[in-house]
PDB file of C-alpha atoms and ligand atoms in Angstrom:
ATOM      1  CA  UNK A 289     132.318 103.212 115.117  1.00  0.00           C
ATOM      2  CA  UNK A 290     131.986 106.992 115.103  1.00  0.00           C
ATOM      3  CA  UNK A 291     130.857 108.907 112.030  1.00  0.00           C
ATOM      4  CA  UNK A 292     131.132 112.661 112.452  1.00  0.00           C
ATOM      5  CA  UNK A 293     129.808 114.029 109.167  1.00  0.00           C
ATOM      6  CA  UNK A 294     126.472 113.705 107.432  1.00  0.00           C
ATOM      7  CA  UNK A 295     125.248 114.883 104.055  1.00  0.00           C
ATOM      8  CA  UNK A 296     121.601 115.904 103.798  1.00  0.00           C
ATOM      9  CA  UNK A 297     120.479 116.250 100.172  1.00  0.00           C
ATOM     10  CA  UNK A 298     117.766 118.896  99.951  1.00  0.00           C
ATOM     11  CA  UNK A 299     118.073 120.164  96.388  1.00  0.00           C
ATOM     12  CA  UNK A 300     115.386 118.059  94.699  1.00  0.00           C
ATOM     13  CA  UNK A 301     112.572 119.811  92.882  1.00  0.00           C
ATOM     14  CA  UNK A 302     109.880 118.319  95.124  1.00  0.00           C
ATOM     15  CA  UNK A 303     107.471 118.035  92.203  1.00  0.00           C
ATOM     16  CA  UNK A 304     105.206 115.638  94.127  1.00  0.00           C
ATOM     17  CA  UNK A 305     104.427 118.472  96.513  1.00  0.00           C
ATOM     18  CA  UNK A 306     103.722 121.338  94.134  1.00  0.00           C
ATOM     19  CA  UNK A 307     102.584 124.052  94.531  1.00  0.00           C
ATOM     20  CA  UNK A 308     103.824 123.979  98.179  1.00  0.00           C
ATOM     21  CA  UNK A 309     107.403 123.487  96.962  1.00  0.00           C
ATOM     22  CA  UNK A 310     107.383 126.189  94.307  1.00  0.00           C
ATOM     23  CA  UNK A 311     109.135 128.746  96.515  1.00  0.00           C
ATOM     24  CA  UNK A 312     110.368 126.650  99.457  1.00  0.00           C
ATOM     25  CA  UNK A 313     112.240 123.367  99.739  1.00  0.00           C
ATOM     26  CA  UNK A 314     110.047 120.383 100.676  1.00  0.00           C
ATOM     27  CA  UNK A 315     112.498 119.752 103.514  1.00  0.00           C
ATOM     28  CA  UNK A 316     111.021 122.841 105.216  1.00  0.00           C
ATOM     29  CA  UNK A 317     107.448 121.508 105.157  1.00  0.00           C
ATOM     30  CA  UNK A 318     106.270 121.266 108.726  1.00  0.00           C
ATOM     31  CA  UNK A 319     105.377 118.044 110.514  1.00  0.00           C
ATOM     32  CA  UNK A 320     103.400 119.178 113.593  1.00  0.00           C
ATOM     33  CA  UNK A 321     105.769 121.997 114.628  1.00  0.00           C
ATOM     34  CA  UNK A 322     109.156 121.158 113.144  1.00  0.00           C
ATOM     35  CA  UNK A 323     110.316 121.154 109.535  1.00  0.00           C
ATOM     36  CA  UNK A 324     111.134 117.709 108.090  1.00  0.00           C
ATOM     37  CA  UNK A 325     114.850 118.540 107.980  1.00  0.00           C
ATOM     38  CA  UNK A 326     115.027 119.093 111.743  1.00  0.00           C
ATOM     39  CA  UNK A 327     113.895 115.524 112.442  1.00  0.00           C
ATOM     40  CA  UNK A 328     116.742 114.184 110.330  1.00  0.00           C
ATOM     41  CA  UNK A 329     119.357 116.452 111.925  1.00  0.00           C
ATOM     42  CA  UNK A 330     118.135 115.335 115.365  1.00  0.00           C
ATOM     43  CA  UNK A 331     118.436 111.673 114.311  1.00  0.00           C
ATOM     44  CA  UNK A 332     122.024 112.335 113.194  1.00  0.00           C
ATOM     45  CA  UNK A 333     122.907 114.184 116.407  1.00  0.00           C
ATOM     46  CA  UNK A 334     121.487 111.281 118.455  1.00  0.00           C
ATOM     47  CA  UNK A 335     123.910 108.974 116.611  1.00  0.00           C
ATOM     48  CA  UNK A 336     126.920 111.215 117.313  1.00  0.00           C
ATOM     49  CA  UNK A 337     127.070 113.239 114.066  1.00  0.00           C
ATOM     50  CA  UNK A 338     128.256 116.789 114.727  1.00  0.00           C
ATOM     51  CA  UNK A 339     128.694 118.279 111.253  1.00  0.00           C
ATOM     52  CA  UNK A 340     125.994 118.364 108.616  1.00  0.00           C
ATOM     53  CA  UNK A 341     126.265 119.482 105.019  1.00  0.00           C
ATOM     54  CA  UNK A 342     122.895 120.357 103.527  1.00  0.00           C
ATOM     55  CA  UNK A 343     122.930 120.230  99.738  1.00  0.00           C
ATOM     56  CA  UNK A 344     120.555 122.959  98.666  1.00  0.00           C
ATOM     57  CA  UNK A 345     118.925 124.192  95.500  1.00  0.00           C
ATOM     58  CA  UNK A 346     117.742 127.652  94.690  1.00  0.00           C
ATOM     59  CA  UNK A 347     115.351 128.184  97.615  1.00  0.00           C
ATOM     60  CA  UNK A 348     117.759 127.729 100.463  1.00  0.00           C
ATOM     61  CA  UNK A 349     117.213 130.856 102.554  1.00  0.00           C
ATOM     62  CA  UNK A 350     114.586 129.405 104.909  1.00  0.00           C
ATOM     63  CA  UNK A 351     116.799 126.341 105.542  1.00  0.00           C
ATOM     64  CA  UNK A 352     119.756 128.524 106.508  1.00  0.00           C
ATOM     65  CA  UNK A 353     117.617 130.767 108.689  1.00  0.00           C
ATOM     66  CA  UNK A 354     116.119 127.779 110.483  1.00  0.00           C
ATOM     67  CA  UNK A 355     119.463 126.550 111.861  1.00  0.00           C
ATOM     68  CA  UNK A 356     120.811 130.052 112.523  1.00  0.00           C
ATOM     69  CA  UNK A 357     120.367 132.370 115.525  1.00  0.00           C
ATOM     70  CA  UNK A 358     117.325 134.661 115.403  1.00  0.00           C
ATOM     71  CA  UNK A 359     118.412 137.593 117.647  1.00  0.00           C
ATOM     72  CA  UNK A 360     115.261 139.728 117.196  1.00  0.00           C
ATOM     73  CA  UNK A 361     112.891 136.842 117.851  1.00  0.00           C
ATOM     74  CA  UNK A 362     114.992 135.717 120.839  1.00  0.00           C
ATOM     75  CA  UNK A 363     114.953 139.260 122.310  1.00  0.00           C
ATOM     76  CA  UNK A 364     111.169 139.505 121.878  1.00  0.00           C
ATOM     77  CA  UNK A 365     110.603 136.143 123.572  1.00  0.00           C
ATOM     78  CA  UNK A 366     112.966 137.119 126.407  1.00  0.00           C
ATOM     79  CA  UNK A 367     111.109 140.384 126.928  1.00  0.00           C
ATOM     80  CA  UNK A 368     107.785 138.541 127.127  1.00  0.00           C
ATOM     81  CA  UNK A 369     109.197 135.938 129.522  1.00  0.00           C
ATOM     82  CA  UNK A 370     108.405 133.104 127.068  1.00  0.00           C
ATOM     83  CA  UNK A 371     111.271 130.983 128.404  1.00  0.00           C
ATOM     84  CA  UNK A 372     110.185 127.653 126.956  1.00  0.00           C
ATOM     85  CA  UNK A 373     109.750 129.030 123.462  1.00  0.00           C
ATOM     86  CA  UNK A 374     113.058 130.881 123.786  1.00  0.00           C
ATOM     87  CA  UNK A 375     114.806 127.607 124.683  1.00  0.00           C
ATOM     88  CA  UNK A 376     113.202 125.891 121.664  1.00  0.00           C
ATOM     89  CA  UNK A 377     114.384 128.628 119.303  1.00  0.00           C
ATOM     90  CA  UNK A 378     117.914 128.696 120.762  1.00  0.00           C
ATOM     91  CA  UNK A 379     118.205 124.905 120.703  1.00  0.00           C
ATOM     92  CA  UNK A 380     117.554 124.772 116.965  1.00  0.00           C
ATOM     93  CA  UNK A 381     120.571 126.990 116.347  1.00  0.00           C
ATOM     94  CA  UNK A 382     122.740 125.034 118.806  1.00  0.00           C
ATOM     95  CA  UNK A 383     121.760 121.551 117.587  1.00  0.00           C
ATOM     96  CA  UNK A 384     124.810 121.003 115.378  1.00  0.00           C
ATOM     97  CA  UNK A 385     127.171 122.706 112.955  1.00  0.00           C
ATOM     98  CA  UNK A 386     125.140 122.952 109.759  1.00  0.00           C
ATOM     99  CA  UNK A 387     126.934 123.867 106.533  1.00  0.00           C
ATOM    100  CA  UNK A 388     125.552 124.399 103.047  1.00  0.00           C
ATOM    101  CA  UNK A 389     126.607 123.738  99.503  1.00  0.00           C
ATOM    102  CA  UNK A 390     124.655 124.425  96.368  1.00  0.00           C
ATOM    103  CA  UNK A 391     123.897 121.776  93.760  1.00  0.00           C
ATOM    104  CA  UNK A 392     123.831 123.872  90.582  1.00  0.00           C
ATOM    105  CA  UNK A 393     121.186 121.712  88.882  1.00  0.00           C
ATOM    106  CA  UNK A 394     118.914 118.942  90.198  1.00  0.00           C
ATOM    107  CA  UNK A 395     120.804 116.178  88.338  1.00  0.00           C
ATOM    108  CA  UNK A 396     119.954 113.408  90.755  1.00  0.00           C
ATOM    109  CA  UNK A 397     120.742 112.120  94.243  1.00  0.00           C
ATOM    110  CA  UNK A 398     124.187 110.818  93.199  1.00  0.00           C
ATOM    111  CA  UNK A 399     125.106 114.259  91.889  1.00  0.00           C
ATOM    112  CA  UNK A 400     123.810 115.885  95.109  1.00  0.00           C
ATOM    113  CA  UNK A 401     126.006 113.599  97.249  1.00  0.00           C
ATOM    114  CA  UNK A 402     128.977 114.298  94.943  1.00  0.00           C
ATOM    115  CA  UNK A 403     128.697 117.986  95.959  1.00  0.00           C
ATOM    116  CA  UNK A 404     129.927 116.912  99.438  1.00  0.00           C
ATOM    117  CA  UNK A 405     133.336 115.610  98.260  1.00  0.00           C
ATOM    118  CA  UNK A 406     135.401 118.486  99.687  1.00  0.00           C
ATOM    119  CA  UNK A 407     133.420 118.560 102.963  1.00  0.00           C
ATOM    120  CA  UNK A 408     133.833 114.823 103.614  1.00  0.00           C
ATOM    121  CA  UNK A 409     137.342 114.138 102.288  1.00  0.00           C
ATOM    122  CA  UNK A 410     138.275 110.489 102.735  1.00  0.00           C
ATOM    123  CA  UNK A 411     136.314 109.858 105.952  1.00  0.00           C
ATOM    124  CA  UNK A 412     133.352 107.578 106.445  1.00  0.00           C
ATOM    125  CA  UNK A 413     130.162 109.639 106.338  1.00  0.00           C
ATOM    126  CA  UNK A 414     126.389 109.346 106.515  1.00  0.00           C
ATOM    127  CA  UNK A 415     123.829 110.332 103.892  1.00  0.00           C
ATOM    128  CA  UNK A 416     120.443 111.132 105.430  1.00  0.00           C
ATOM    129  CA  UNK A 417     117.409 111.783 103.236  1.00  0.00           C
ATOM    130  CA  UNK A 418     114.916 114.106 104.912  1.00  0.00           C
ATOM    131  CA  UNK A 419     112.175 112.597 102.704  1.00  0.00           C
ATOM    132  CA  UNK A 420     112.345 109.444 104.774  1.00  0.00           C
ATOM    133  CA  UNK A 421     111.122 110.086 108.303  1.00  0.00           C
ATOM    134  CA  UNK A 422     111.889 107.027 110.407  1.00  0.00           C
ATOM    135  CA  UNK A 423     110.325 106.526 113.820  1.00  0.00           C
ATOM    136  CA  UNK A 424     112.554 104.053 115.626  1.00  0.00           C
ATOM    137  CA  UNK A 425     114.075 103.422 119.015  1.00  0.00           C
ATOM    138  CA  UNK A 426     117.060 103.415 118.906  1.00  0.00           C
ATOM    139  CA  UNK A 427     117.017 105.783 115.914  1.00  0.00           C
ATOM    140  CA  UNK A 428     117.682 104.168 112.527  1.00  0.00           C
ATOM    141  CA  UNK A 429     121.149 105.696 112.066  1.00  0.00           C
ATOM    142  CA  UNK A 430     122.238 104.462 115.507  1.00  0.00           C
ATOM    143  CA  UNK A 431     121.066 100.936 114.588  1.00  0.00           C
ATOM    144  CA  UNK A 432     123.095 101.119 111.378  1.00  0.00           C
ATOM    145  CA  UNK A 433     126.222 102.306 113.212  1.00  0.00           C
ATOM    146  CA  UNK A 434     125.974  99.195 115.392  1.00  0.00           C
ATOM    147  CA  UNK A 435     125.971  97.068 112.209  1.00  0.00           C
ATOM    148  CA  UNK A 436     128.987  98.975 110.904  1.00  0.00           C
ATOM    149  CA  UNK A 437     130.720  98.438 114.231  1.00  0.00           C
ATOM    150  CA  UNK A 438     130.192  94.678 113.881  1.00  0.00           C
ATOM    151  CA  UNK A 439     130.916  94.214 110.157  1.00  0.00           C
ATOM    152  CA  UNK A 440     132.800  97.301 108.917  1.00  0.00           C
ATOM    153  CA  UNK A 441     132.267  98.273 105.278  1.00  0.00           C
ATOM    154  CA  UNK A 442     129.375 100.416 104.079  1.00  0.00           C
ATOM    155  CA  UNK A 443     125.811 100.025 105.368  1.00  0.00           C
ATOM    156  CA  UNK A 444     122.500 101.039 103.777  1.00  0.00           C
ATOM    157  CA  UNK A 445     119.042 100.915 105.355  1.00  0.00           C
ATOM    158  CA  UNK A 446     116.654  98.312 103.921  1.00  0.00           C
ATOM    159  CA  UNK A 447     112.901  97.947 103.935  1.00  0.00           C
ATOM    160  CA  UNK A 448     110.772  95.150 102.532  1.00  0.00           C
ATOM    161  CA  UNK A 449     108.399  96.568  99.901  1.00  0.00           C
ATOM    162  CA  UNK A 450     105.388  95.192  98.039  1.00  0.00           C
ATOM    163  CA  UNK A 451     106.333  93.699  94.623  1.00  0.00           C
ATOM    164  CA  UNK A 452     104.310  96.426  92.880  1.00  0.00           C
ATOM    165  CA  UNK A 453     106.507  99.095  94.511  1.00  0.00           C
ATOM    166  CA  UNK A 454     109.958  97.960  93.366  1.00  0.00           C
ATOM    167  CA  UNK A 455     109.876 100.560  90.569  1.00  0.00           C
ATOM    168  CA  UNK A 456     110.154 103.350  93.108  1.00  0.00           C
ATOM    169  CA  UNK A 457     113.372 102.160  94.799  1.00  0.00           C
ATOM    170  CA  UNK A 458     116.861 100.760  94.444  1.00  0.00           C
ATOM    171  CA  UNK A 459     116.475  97.011  95.027  1.00  0.00           C
ATOM    172  CA  UNK A 460     119.234  94.720  96.288  1.00  0.00           C
ATOM    173  CA  UNK A 461     120.449  91.251  95.413  1.00  0.00           C
ATOM    174  CA  UNK A 462     122.228  89.607  98.329  1.00  0.00           C
ATOM    175  CA  UNK A 463     122.165  87.066 101.126  1.00  0.00           C
ATOM    176  CA  UNK A 464     121.240  87.348 104.773  1.00  0.00           C
ATOM    177  CA  UNK A 465     124.336  86.763 106.910  1.00  0.00           C
ATOM    178  CA  UNK A 466     122.861  87.603 110.298  1.00  0.00           C
ATOM    179  CA  UNK A 467     119.413  88.583 111.541  1.00  0.00           C
ATOM    180  CA  UNK A 468     118.386  91.523 109.366  1.00  0.00           C
ATOM    181  CA  UNK A 469     121.937  91.981 108.011  1.00  0.00           C
ATOM    182  CA  UNK A 470     122.359  91.389 104.262  1.00  0.00           C
ATOM    183  CA  UNK A 471     125.590  91.213 102.321  1.00  0.00           C
ATOM    184  CA  UNK A 472     124.781  93.026  99.080  1.00  0.00           C
ATOM    185  CA  UNK A 473     126.144  91.638  95.805  1.00  0.00           C
ATOM    186  CA  UNK A 474     124.340  93.985  93.446  1.00  0.00           C
ATOM    187  CA  UNK A 475     121.609  96.627  93.196  1.00  0.00           C
ATOM    188  CA  UNK A 476     119.143  97.688  90.512  1.00  0.00           C
ATOM    189  CA  UNK A 477     117.575 101.154  90.388  1.00  0.00           C
ATOM    190  CA  UNK A 478     113.779 101.148  89.958  1.00  0.00           C
ATOM    191  CA  UNK A 479     113.332  97.640  88.462  1.00  0.00           C
ATOM    192  CA  UNK A 480     109.940  96.396  87.277  1.00  0.00           C
ATOM    193  CA  UNK A 481     108.486  93.710  89.599  1.00  0.00           C
ATOM    194  CA  UNK A 482     109.595  91.055  87.073  1.00  0.00           C
ATOM    195  CA  UNK A 483     113.184  92.358  86.950  1.00  0.00           C
ATOM    196  CA  UNK A 484     113.532  92.965  90.710  1.00  0.00           C
ATOM    197  CA  UNK A 485     116.143  90.647  92.291  1.00  0.00           C
ATOM    198  CA  UNK A 486     114.369  90.857  95.710  1.00  0.00           C
ATOM    199  CA  UNK A 487     111.760  92.879  97.573  1.00  0.00           C
ATOM    200  CA  UNK A 488     114.382  94.616  99.679  1.00  0.00           C
ATOM    201  CA  UNK A 489     114.545  98.319  98.916  1.00  0.00           C
ATOM    202  CA  UNK A 490     117.282 100.757  99.900  1.00  0.00           C
ATOM    203  CA  UNK A 491     115.761 103.656 101.848  1.00  0.00           C
ATOM    204  CA  UNK A 492     117.140 107.014 102.935  1.00  0.00           C
ATOM    205  CA  UNK A 493     119.979 106.213 105.352  1.00  0.00           C
ATOM    206  CA  UNK A 494     123.504 105.350 104.223  1.00  0.00           C
ATOM    207  CA  UNK A 495     126.900 104.923 105.909  1.00  0.00           C
ATOM    208  CA  UNK A 496     129.469 105.291 103.164  1.00  0.00           C
ATOM    209  CA  UNK A 497     133.243 105.559 102.717  1.00  0.00           C
ATOM    210  CA  UNK A 498     135.005 108.612 101.239  1.00  0.00           C
ATOM    211  CA  UNK A 499     136.230 106.365  98.436  1.00  0.00           C
ATOM    212  CA  UNK A 500     132.727 106.637  96.935  1.00  0.00           C
ATOM    213  CA  UNK A 501     133.447 110.165  95.630  1.00  0.00           C
ATOM    214  CA  UNK A 502     135.738 109.266  92.703  1.00  0.00           C
ATOM    215  CA  UNK A 503     133.173 106.601  91.759  1.00  0.00           C
ATOM    216  CA  UNK A 504     130.360 109.178  91.843  1.00  0.00           C
ATOM    217  CA  UNK A 505     132.416 111.565  89.726  1.00  0.00           C
ATOM    218  CA  UNK A 506     132.650 108.870  87.040  1.00  0.00           C
ATOM    219  CA  UNK A 507     128.998 107.773  87.227  1.00  0.00           C
ATOM    220  CA  UNK A 508     127.018 108.646  84.084  1.00  0.00           C
ATOM    221  CA  UNK A 509     123.301 109.521  84.190  1.00  0.00           C
ATOM    222  CA  UNK A 510     121.177 106.414  84.717  1.00  0.00           C
ATOM    223  CA  UNK A 511     117.462 105.794  85.346  1.00  0.00           C
ATOM    224  CA  UNK A 512     115.371 108.907  84.588  1.00  0.00           C
ATOM    225  CA  UNK A 513     118.453 110.662  83.119  1.00  0.00           C
ATOM    226  CA  UNK A 514     119.663 111.363  86.693  1.00  0.00           C
ATOM    227  CA  UNK A 515     122.997 110.509  88.318  1.00  0.00           C
ATOM    228  CA  UNK A 516     121.934 107.706  90.617  1.00  0.00           C
ATOM    229  CA  UNK A 517     123.545 106.966  93.972  1.00  0.00           C
ATOM    230  CA  UNK A 518     122.505 103.331  93.404  1.00  0.00           C
ATOM    231  CA  UNK A 519     124.701 103.110  90.292  1.00  0.00           C
ATOM    232  CA  UNK A 520     127.737 104.309  92.264  1.00  0.00           C
ATOM    233  CA  UNK A 521     126.940 101.833  95.073  1.00  0.00           C
ATOM    234  CA  UNK A 522     126.938  99.008  92.497  1.00  0.00           C
ATOM    235  CA  UNK A 523     130.496  99.912  91.499  1.00  0.00           C
ATOM    236  CA  UNK A 524     131.541 100.293  95.154  1.00  0.00           C
ATOM    237  CA  UNK A 525     130.129  96.836  95.995  1.00  0.00           C
ATOM    238  CA  UNK A 526     132.471  95.171  93.464  1.00  0.00           C
ATOM    239  CA  UNK A 527     135.487  95.563  95.719  1.00  0.00           C
ATOM    240  CA  UNK A 528     134.204  96.948  99.026  1.00  0.00           C
ATOM    241  CA  UNK A 529     131.913  95.189 101.509  1.00  0.00           C
ATOM    242  CA  UNK A 530     128.403  96.616 101.280  1.00  0.00           C
ATOM    243  CA  UNK A 531     125.767  95.588 103.826  1.00  0.00           C
ATOM    244  CA  UNK A 532     122.071  96.268 104.084  1.00  0.00           C
ATOM    245  CA  UNK A 533     120.224  96.405 107.370  1.00  0.00           C
ATOM    246  CA  UNK A 534     116.509  95.770 107.813  1.00  0.00           C
ATOM    247  CA  UNK A 535     116.113  98.314 110.588  1.00  0.00           C
ATOM    248  CA  UNK A 536     113.465  98.057 113.285  1.00  0.00           C
ATOM    249  CA  UNK A 537     111.044 100.971 113.082  1.00  0.00           C
ATOM    250  CA  UNK A 538     108.560 102.637 110.786  1.00  0.00           C
ATOM    251  CA  UNK A 539     109.340 104.779 107.768  1.00  0.00           C
ATOM    252  CA  UNK A 540     107.150 107.477 106.250  1.00  0.00           C
ATOM    253  CA  UNK A 541     107.845 108.952 102.820  1.00  0.00           C
ATOM    254  CA  UNK A 542     107.162 112.565 103.731  1.00  0.00           C
ATOM    255  CA  UNK A 543     108.059 113.701 100.198  1.00  0.00           C
ATOM    256  CA  UNK A 544     104.728 112.143  99.202  1.00  0.00           C
ATOM    257  CA  UNK A 545     101.386 113.668 100.209  1.00  0.00           C
ATOM    258  CA  UNK A 546      99.861 110.554 101.743  1.00  0.00           C
ATOM    259  CA  UNK A 547     103.093 109.687 103.569  1.00  0.00           C
ATOM    260  CA  UNK A 548     103.297 113.247 104.847  1.00  0.00           C
ATOM    261  CA  UNK A 549      99.731 113.154 106.165  1.00  0.00           C
ATOM    262  CA  UNK A 550     100.132 109.784 107.902  1.00  0.00           C
ATOM    263  CA  UNK A 551     103.422 110.888 109.495  1.00  0.00           C
ATOM    264  CA  UNK A 552     101.737 114.059 110.728  1.00  0.00           C
ATOM    265  CA  UNK A 553      98.952 112.037 112.347  1.00  0.00           C
ATOM    266  CA  UNK A 554     101.403 109.596 113.985  1.00  0.00           C
ATOM    267  CA  UNK A 555     103.672 112.344 115.306  1.00  0.00           C
ATOM    268  CA  UNK A 556     100.731 114.350 116.643  1.00  0.00           C
ATOM    269  CA  UNK A 557      99.203 111.301 118.368  1.00  0.00           C
ATOM    270  CA  UNK A 558     102.548 110.539 120.044  1.00  0.00           C
ATOM    271  CA  UNK A 559     102.838 114.046 121.516  1.00  0.00           C
ATOM    272  CA  UNK A 560     101.778 114.282 125.177  1.00  0.00           C
ATOM    273  CA  UNK A 561     100.595 117.878 124.680  1.00  0.00           C
ATOM    274  CA  UNK A 562      98.495 117.164 121.563  1.00  0.00           C
ATOM    275  CA  UNK A 563      97.895 113.417 121.391  1.00  0.00           C
ATOM    276  CA  UNK A 564      94.850 113.006 123.674  1.00  0.00           C
ATOM    277  CA  UNK A 565      92.868 115.919 122.187  1.00  0.00           C
ATOM    278  CA  UNK A 566      93.832 114.948 118.629  1.00  0.00           C
ATOM    279  CA  UNK A 567      92.872 111.292 119.219  1.00  0.00           C
ATOM    280  CA  UNK A 568      89.498 112.412 120.597  1.00  0.00           C
ATOM    281  CA  UNK A 569      88.963 114.555 117.490  1.00  0.00           C
ATOM    282  CA  UNK A 570      89.882 111.692 115.136  1.00  0.00           C
ATOM    283  CA  UNK A 571      87.531 109.339 116.996  1.00  0.00           C
ATOM    284  CA  UNK A 572      84.735 111.886 116.679  1.00  0.00           C
ATOM    285  CA  UNK A 573      85.078 112.408 112.918  1.00  0.00           C
ATOM    286  CA  UNK A 574      85.465 108.687 112.212  1.00  0.00           C
ATOM    287  CA  UNK A 575      82.316 107.696 114.067  1.00  0.00           C
TER     288      UNK A 575
HETATM  289  P1  UTP B1421     113.568 112.594  95.314  1.00  0.00           P
HETATM  290  O1  UTP B1421     113.726 112.093  93.951  1.00  0.00           O
HETATM  291  O2  UTP B1421     112.590 111.969  96.220  1.00  0.00           O
HETATM  292  O3  UTP B1421     113.277 114.151  95.388  1.00  0.00           O
HETATM  293  O4  UTP B1421     115.018 112.659  95.962  1.00  0.00           O
HETATM  294  P2  UTP B1421     112.643 115.149  94.401  1.00  0.00           P
HETATM  295  O5  UTP B1421     113.183 114.991  93.041  1.00  0.00           O
HETATM  296  O6  UTP B1421     112.797 116.472  95.067  1.00  0.00           O
HETATM  297  O7  UTP B1421     111.098 114.742  94.535  1.00  0.00           O
HETATM  298  P3  UTP B1421     109.919 114.683  93.496  1.00  0.00           P
HETATM  299  O8  UTP B1421     109.904 113.252  93.053  1.00  0.00           O
HETATM  300  O9  UTP B1421     110.204 115.689  92.417  1.00  0.00           O
HETATM  301  O10 UTP B1421     108.705 115.052  94.316  1.00  0.00           O
HETATM  302  C1  UTP B1421     115.383 112.179  97.248  1.00  0.00           C
HETATM  303  C2  UTP B1421     116.239 113.185  97.989  1.00  0.00           C
HETATM  304  O11 UTP B1421     117.327 113.614  97.202  1.00  0.00           O
HETATM  305  C3  UTP B1421     117.342 115.032  97.063  1.00  0.00           C
HETATM  306  C4  UTP B1421     115.916 115.476  97.355  1.00  0.00           C
HETATM  307  O12 UTP B1421     115.914 116.798  97.873  1.00  0.00           O
HETATM  308  C5  UTP B1421     115.468 114.441  98.387  1.00  0.00           C
HETATM  309  O13 UTP B1421     115.886 114.781  99.690  1.00  0.00           O
HETATM  310  N1  UTP B1421     117.799 115.377  95.702  1.00  0.00           N
HETATM  311  C6  UTP B1421     117.258 114.759  94.621  1.00  0.00           C
HETATM  312  C7  UTP B1421     118.774 116.335  95.544  1.00  0.00           C
HETATM  313  O14 UTP B1421     119.285 116.920  96.535  1.00  0.00           O
HETATM  314  N2  UTP B1421     119.191 116.651  94.294  1.00  0.00           N
HETATM  315  C8  UTP B1421     118.667 116.049  93.170  1.00  0.00           C
HETATM  316  O15 UTP B1421     119.100 116.391  92.057  1.00  0.00           O
HETATM  317  C9  UTP B1421     117.675 115.090  93.356  1.00  0.00           C
END
């Protein structure tokens, strides 16, 4: 089932990464040689998404520049005969149609997604959080589209978390209807381990229907005083089939320092041009 539009919320304050995020969005922090947001756009493109709406905050200029043409840089690379680098720079601008909308205040993920109402209309759409880097083959969004193809409805990505971590996520209550596929009855945002209805957390990939927007518009602030996407999903699940999928792959929370560092190491080790030398270096310092 094709989904052509994706919303990429990038207007959070990124407080866990200060001072790096004081003057630039955390989505522009670089993992090896690409900003976090490029990985997510590439995952969307691989699943057939052609139009992206990035929800930005105040520091959006570098994001816009990244997906735009860079005529002076391109001319300089051409003059020097740096054809490979030129192709890399041009590809970034050609990757997809990337649009922008501003979230006036960081009022929560639900509010950020609500900013995409006019862009999405009443189509099905994806929400992709650049904080969650997922290494998977096939990519996580493609796996979720296959679930949507089979079951219809809305699909969110699930990951099993340690009981002590439930307070950081939206946690589902549901039943497994097929291998890794859960029919969701309810969700709770950031429950204590005692309150958590399961250990299955919703992570940053969603396939949602356009009918979510009027629900979001009516969603009051919830946990942390923010408008929570989870709260809108709870309302949606009352009369619309909502599924969760325990995807195959590994997720890194790159909005967190330790997650960012581990993702950097994994991505560097997997690179044919860097991996062997980097692995040798790591071996040397660990011995
Ligand atoms: P987070 O809660 O992880 O992002 O939101 P944050 O608030 O920027 O991070 P910390 O906790 O202060 O370090 C998850 C995603 O939702 C976006 C963020 O940019 C991130 O991609 N978001 C969050 C918005 O776009 N707007 C918001 O109001 C809140």
